[in-house]
mmCIF file of N, CA and C in Angstrom:
data_model
loop_
_atom_site.group_PDB
_atom_site.id
_atom_site.type_symbol
_atom_site.label_atom_id
_atom_site.label_comp_id
_atom_site.label_asym_id
_atom_site.label_seq_id
_atom_site.Cartn_x
_atom_site.Cartn_y
_atom_site.Cartn_z
ATOM 1 N N UNK H 961 -38.703 50.130 -7.825
ATOM 2 C CA UNK H 961 -39.784 50.323 -8.666
ATOM 3 C C UNK H 961 -41.078 50.303 -7.882
ATOM 4 N N UNK H 962 -41.920 51.253 -8.146
ATOM 5 C CA UNK H 962 -43.269 51.280 -7.439
ATOM 6 C C UNK H 962 -44.197 50.332 -8.077
ATOM 7 N N UNK H 963 -44.905 49.514 -7.230
ATOM 8 C CA UNK H 963 -45.879 48.491 -7.653
ATOM 9 C C UNK H 963 -47.072 48.600 -6.761
ATOM 10 N N UNK H 964 -48.288 48.541 -7.339
ATOM 11 C CA UNK H 964 -49.436 48.629 -6.509
ATOM 12 C C UNK H 964 -49.772 47.294 -5.716
ATOM 13 N N UNK H 965 -50.372 47.462 -4.587
ATOM 14 C CA UNK H 965 -50.765 46.355 -3.813
ATOM 15 C C UNK H 965 -52.079 45.817 -4.392
ATOM 16 N N UNK H 966 -52.218 44.434 -4.759
ATOM 17 C CA UNK H 966 -53.360 43.900 -5.325
ATOM 18 C C UNK H 966 -54.065 42.894 -4.379
ATOM 19 N N UNK H 967 -53.504 42.579 -3.208
ATOM 20 C CA UNK H 967 -54.056 41.594 -2.287
ATOM 21 C C UNK H 967 -53.218 41.414 -1.147
ATOM 22 N N UNK H 968 -53.538 40.476 -0.213
ATOM 23 C CA UNK H 968 -52.896 40.252 1.040
ATOM 24 C C UNK H 968 -52.977 38.814 1.434
ATOM 25 N N UNK H 969 -52.027 38.316 2.233
ATOM 26 C CA UNK H 969 -52.144 37.114 2.823
ATOM 27 C C UNK H 969 -51.334 37.091 4.113
ATOM 28 N N UNK H 970 -51.504 36.050 4.971
ATOM 29 C CA UNK H 970 -50.648 35.921 6.191
ATOM 30 C C UNK H 970 -49.578 34.930 5.931
ATOM 31 N N UNK H 971 -48.382 35.126 6.506
ATOM 32 C CA UNK H 971 -47.345 34.135 6.361
ATOM 33 C C UNK H 971 -47.433 33.182 7.499
ATOM 34 N N UNK H 972 -46.444 32.284 7.585
ATOM 35 C CA UNK H 972 -46.490 31.235 8.623
ATOM 36 C C UNK H 972 -46.266 31.854 10.014
ATOM 37 N N UNK H 973 -45.832 33.014 10.174
ATOM 38 C CA UNK H 973 -45.802 33.589 11.572
ATOM 39 C C UNK H 973 -46.900 34.559 11.853
ATOM 40 N N UNK H 974 -47.963 34.485 11.045
ATOM 41 C CA UNK H 974 -49.144 35.328 11.130
ATOM 42 C C UNK H 974 -48.966 36.795 10.909
ATOM 43 N N UNK H 975 -47.874 37.133 10.061
ATOM 44 C CA UNK H 975 -47.702 38.538 9.721
ATOM 45 C C UNK H 975 -48.320 38.844 8.328
ATOM 46 N N UNK H 976 -48.869 39.978 8.191
ATOM 47 C CA UNK H 976 -49.469 40.283 6.918
ATOM 48 C C UNK H 976 -48.365 40.545 5.875
ATOM 49 N N UNK H 977 -48.746 40.160 4.635
ATOM 50 C CA UNK H 977 -47.837 40.190 3.469
ATOM 51 C C UNK H 977 -48.742 40.786 2.337
ATOM 52 N N UNK H 978 -48.220 41.849 1.744
ATOM 53 C CA UNK H 978 -48.840 42.429 0.543
ATOM 54 C C UNK H 978 -48.435 41.707 -0.691
ATOM 55 N N UNK H 979 -49.429 41.530 -1.497
ATOM 56 C CA UNK H 979 -49.238 40.869 -2.839
ATOM 57 C C UNK H 979 -49.179 41.974 -3.839
ATOM 58 N N UNK H 980 -48.174 42.204 -4.564
ATOM 59 C CA UNK H 980 -48.018 43.292 -5.509
ATOM 60 C C UNK H 980 -48.311 42.859 -6.904
ATOM 61 N N UNK H 981 -48.660 43.879 -7.759
ATOM 62 C CA UNK H 981 -49.103 43.580 -9.178
ATOM 63 C C UNK H 981 -47.919 42.857 -9.965
ATOM 64 N N UNK H 982 -46.677 43.021 -9.513
ATOM 65 C CA UNK H 982 -45.538 42.370 -10.122
ATOM 66 C C UNK H 982 -45.363 40.942 -9.788
ATOM 67 N N UNK H 983 -46.292 40.467 -8.961
ATOM 68 C CA UNK H 983 -46.122 39.055 -8.374
ATOM 69 C C UNK H 983 -45.079 38.800 -7.384
ATOM 70 N N UNK H 984 -44.595 39.971 -6.811
ATOM 71 C CA UNK H 984 -43.703 39.863 -5.648
ATOM 72 C C UNK H 984 -44.609 40.027 -4.419
ATOM 73 N N UNK H 985 -44.018 39.515 -3.316
ATOM 74 C CA UNK H 985 -44.688 39.732 -2.006
ATOM 75 C C UNK H 985 -43.775 40.607 -1.102
ATOM 76 N N UNK H 986 -44.409 41.401 -0.147
ATOM 77 C CA UNK H 986 -43.739 42.272 0.701
ATOM 78 C C UNK H 986 -44.476 42.361 2.076
ATOM 79 N N UNK H 987 -43.733 42.082 3.099
ATOM 80 C CA UNK H 987 -44.354 42.217 4.423
ATOM 81 C C UNK H 987 -44.791 43.699 4.737
ATOM 82 N N UNK H 988 -45.935 43.786 5.391
ATOM 83 C CA UNK H 988 -46.494 45.071 5.820
ATOM 84 C C UNK H 988 -46.895 44.926 7.262
ATOM 85 N N UNK H 989 -45.921 44.876 8.064
ATOM 86 C CA UNK H 989 -46.141 44.777 9.519
ATOM 87 C C UNK H 989 -46.509 46.061 10.213
ATOM 88 N N UNK H 990 -47.280 46.020 11.241
ATOM 89 C CA UNK H 990 -47.520 47.088 12.166
ATOM 90 C C UNK H 990 -46.808 46.743 13.389
ATOM 91 N N UNK H 991 -45.659 47.182 13.716
ATOM 92 C CA UNK H 991 -44.863 46.879 14.868
ATOM 93 C C UNK H 991 -44.153 48.077 15.316
ATOM 94 N N UNK H 992 -44.826 49.017 15.904
ATOM 95 C CA UNK H 992 -44.240 50.230 16.344
ATOM 96 C C UNK H 992 -43.127 49.972 17.447
ATOM 97 N N UNK H 993 -42.087 50.775 17.469
ATOM 98 C CA UNK H 993 -41.836 51.990 16.643
ATOM 99 C C UNK H 993 -41.155 51.719 15.396
ATOM 100 N N UNK H 994 -40.807 50.443 15.009
ATOM 101 C CA UNK H 994 -40.007 50.242 13.787
ATOM 102 C C UNK H 994 -40.882 50.355 12.558
ATOM 103 N N UNK H 995 -42.140 49.813 12.619
ATOM 104 C CA UNK H 995 -42.953 49.925 11.436
ATOM 105 C C UNK H 995 -44.365 50.419 11.971
ATOM 106 N N UNK H 996 -44.791 51.565 11.489
ATOM 107 C CA UNK H 996 -46.059 52.126 11.859
ATOM 108 C C UNK H 996 -47.051 52.127 10.786
ATOM 109 N N UNK H 997 -47.741 50.994 10.739
ATOM 110 C CA UNK H 997 -48.755 50.776 9.648
ATOM 111 C C UNK H 997 -50.020 50.317 10.264
ATOM 112 N N UNK H 998 -50.777 51.191 11.012
ATOM 113 C CA UNK H 998 -52.006 50.774 11.677
ATOM 114 C C UNK H 998 -53.039 50.333 10.716
ATOM 115 N N UNK H 999 -53.022 50.760 9.477
ATOM 116 C CA UNK H 999 -53.945 50.342 8.511
ATOM 117 C C UNK H 999 -53.992 48.818 8.314
ATOM 118 N N UNK H 1000 -52.889 48.183 8.577
ATOM 119 C CA UNK H 1000 -52.834 46.658 8.275
ATOM 120 C C UNK H 1000 -53.528 45.820 9.181
ATOM 121 N N UNK H 1001 -53.981 46.319 10.335
ATOM 122 C CA UNK H 1001 -54.572 45.454 11.361
ATOM 123 C C UNK H 1001 -56.125 45.336 11.215
ATOM 124 N N UNK H 1002 -56.759 46.025 10.249
ATOM 125 C CA UNK H 1002 -58.095 45.925 10.036
ATOM 126 C C UNK H 1002 -58.414 45.566 8.636
ATOM 127 N N UNK H 1003 -59.529 44.957 8.357
ATOM 128 C CA UNK H 1003 -59.928 44.602 7.008
ATOM 129 C C UNK H 1003 -60.154 45.931 6.232
ATOM 130 N N UNK H 1004 -60.883 46.877 6.785
ATOM 131 C CA UNK H 1004 -61.083 48.171 6.106
ATOM 132 C C UNK H 1004 -59.804 48.859 5.774
ATOM 133 N N UNK H 1005 -58.887 48.824 6.755
ATOM 134 C CA UNK H 1005 -57.578 49.462 6.565
ATOM 135 C C UNK H 1005 -56.805 48.842 5.430
ATOM 136 N N UNK H 1006 -56.781 47.521 5.313
ATOM 137 C CA UNK H 1006 -56.003 46.831 4.267
ATOM 138 C C UNK H 1006 -56.774 47.085 2.899
ATOM 139 N N UNK H 1007 -58.120 47.057 2.924
ATOM 140 C CA UNK H 1007 -58.832 47.373 1.593
ATOM 141 C C UNK H 1007 -58.611 48.727 1.146
ATOM 142 N N UNK H 1008 -58.481 49.685 2.068
ATOM 143 C CA UNK H 1008 -58.284 51.099 1.690
ATOM 144 C C UNK H 1008 -56.923 51.269 1.057
ATOM 145 N N UNK H 1009 -55.928 50.366 1.245
ATOM 146 C CA UNK H 1009 -54.666 50.564 0.630
ATOM 147 C C UNK H 1009 -54.429 49.684 -0.647
ATOM 148 N N UNK H 1010 -55.481 48.949 -1.123
ATOM 149 C CA UNK H 1010 -55.392 48.312 -2.350
ATOM 150 C C UNK H 1010 -55.144 49.302 -3.451
ATOM 151 N N UNK H 1011 -54.152 49.121 -4.225
ATOM 152 C CA UNK H 1011 -53.746 50.104 -5.331
ATOM 153 C C UNK H 1011 -52.699 51.036 -4.846
ATOM 154 N N UNK H 1012 -52.416 51.053 -3.561
ATOM 155 C CA UNK H 1012 -51.340 51.910 -3.015
ATOM 156 C C UNK H 1012 -49.970 51.320 -3.571
ATOM 157 N N UNK H 1013 -49.061 52.082 -4.022
ATOM 158 C CA UNK H 1013 -47.837 51.698 -4.532
ATOM 159 C C UNK H 1013 -46.856 51.602 -3.482
ATOM 160 N N UNK H 1014 -46.102 50.473 -3.367
ATOM 161 C CA UNK H 1014 -44.923 50.283 -2.546
ATOM 162 C C UNK H 1014 -43.742 50.057 -3.362
ATOM 163 N N UNK H 1015 -42.623 50.545 -2.823
ATOM 164 C CA UNK H 1015 -41.336 50.370 -3.503
ATOM 165 C C UNK H 1015 -40.949 48.898 -3.514
ATOM 166 N N UNK H 1016 -40.833 48.324 -4.621
ATOM 167 C CA UNK H 1016 -40.497 46.841 -4.750
ATOM 168 C C UNK H 1016 -39.056 46.673 -5.059
ATOM 169 N N UNK H 1017 -38.292 46.433 -3.961
ATOM 170 C CA UNK H 1017 -36.839 46.203 -4.182
ATOM 171 C C UNK H 1017 -36.569 44.859 -4.982
ATOM 172 N N UNK H 1018 -37.411 43.971 -4.858
ATOM 173 C CA UNK H 1018 -37.311 42.686 -5.649
ATOM 174 C C UNK H 1018 -37.253 42.967 -7.185
ATOM 175 N N UNK H 1019 -38.215 43.865 -7.577
ATOM 176 C CA UNK H 1019 -38.135 44.356 -9.081
ATOM 177 C C UNK H 1019 -36.881 45.017 -9.370
ATOM 178 N N UNK H 1020 -36.471 45.950 -8.509
ATOM 179 C CA UNK H 1020 -35.191 46.617 -8.740
ATOM 180 C C UNK H 1020 -34.014 45.638 -8.897
ATOM 181 N N UNK H 1021 -34.014 44.563 -8.212
ATOM 182 C CA UNK H 1021 -32.927 43.500 -8.231
ATOM 183 C C UNK H 1021 -33.243 42.483 -9.316
ATOM 184 N N UNK H 1022 -34.361 42.580 -9.985
ATOM 185 C CA UNK H 1022 -34.640 41.499 -11.027
ATOM 186 C C UNK H 1022 -34.924 40.127 -10.404
ATOM 187 N N UNK H 1023 -35.365 40.065 -9.188
ATOM 188 C CA UNK H 1023 -35.657 38.747 -8.549
ATOM 189 C C UNK H 1023 -36.950 38.123 -9.203
ATOM 190 N N UNK H 1024 -36.818 36.694 -9.138
ATOM 191 C CA UNK H 1024 -37.983 36.027 -9.671
ATOM 192 C C UNK H 1024 -39.283 36.273 -8.945
ATOM 193 N N UNK H 1025 -40.403 36.022 -9.632
ATOM 194 C CA UNK H 1025 -41.729 36.246 -8.899
ATOM 195 C C UNK H 1025 -41.921 35.322 -7.644
ATOM 196 N N UNK H 1026 -42.605 35.862 -6.707
ATOM 197 C CA UNK H 1026 -42.928 35.046 -5.573
ATOM 198 C C UNK H 1026 -44.241 34.236 -5.778
ATOM 199 N N UNK H 1027 -45.087 34.671 -6.667
ATOM 200 C CA UNK H 1027 -46.314 34.016 -6.987
ATOM 201 C C UNK H 1027 -46.053 33.114 -8.157
ATOM 202 N N UNK H 1028 -46.488 31.875 -8.023
ATOM 203 C CA UNK H 1028 -46.301 30.904 -9.159
ATOM 204 C C UNK H 1028 -47.394 31.107 -10.161
#
């Protein structure tokens, strides 16, 4: 299910995590060649992706919310 990005935070390993409107979290790493997301490394890049919809597998699986 597609869900828009509404915010970001860093995890305990200093990787960026997208906060989705459904209250699930999803890592958005820039780690070429496996993950090519150069937008995640700058504030402007992350802000430009607010509202962008990511496929939320947690929604598809009926997983509980990550945000309390």
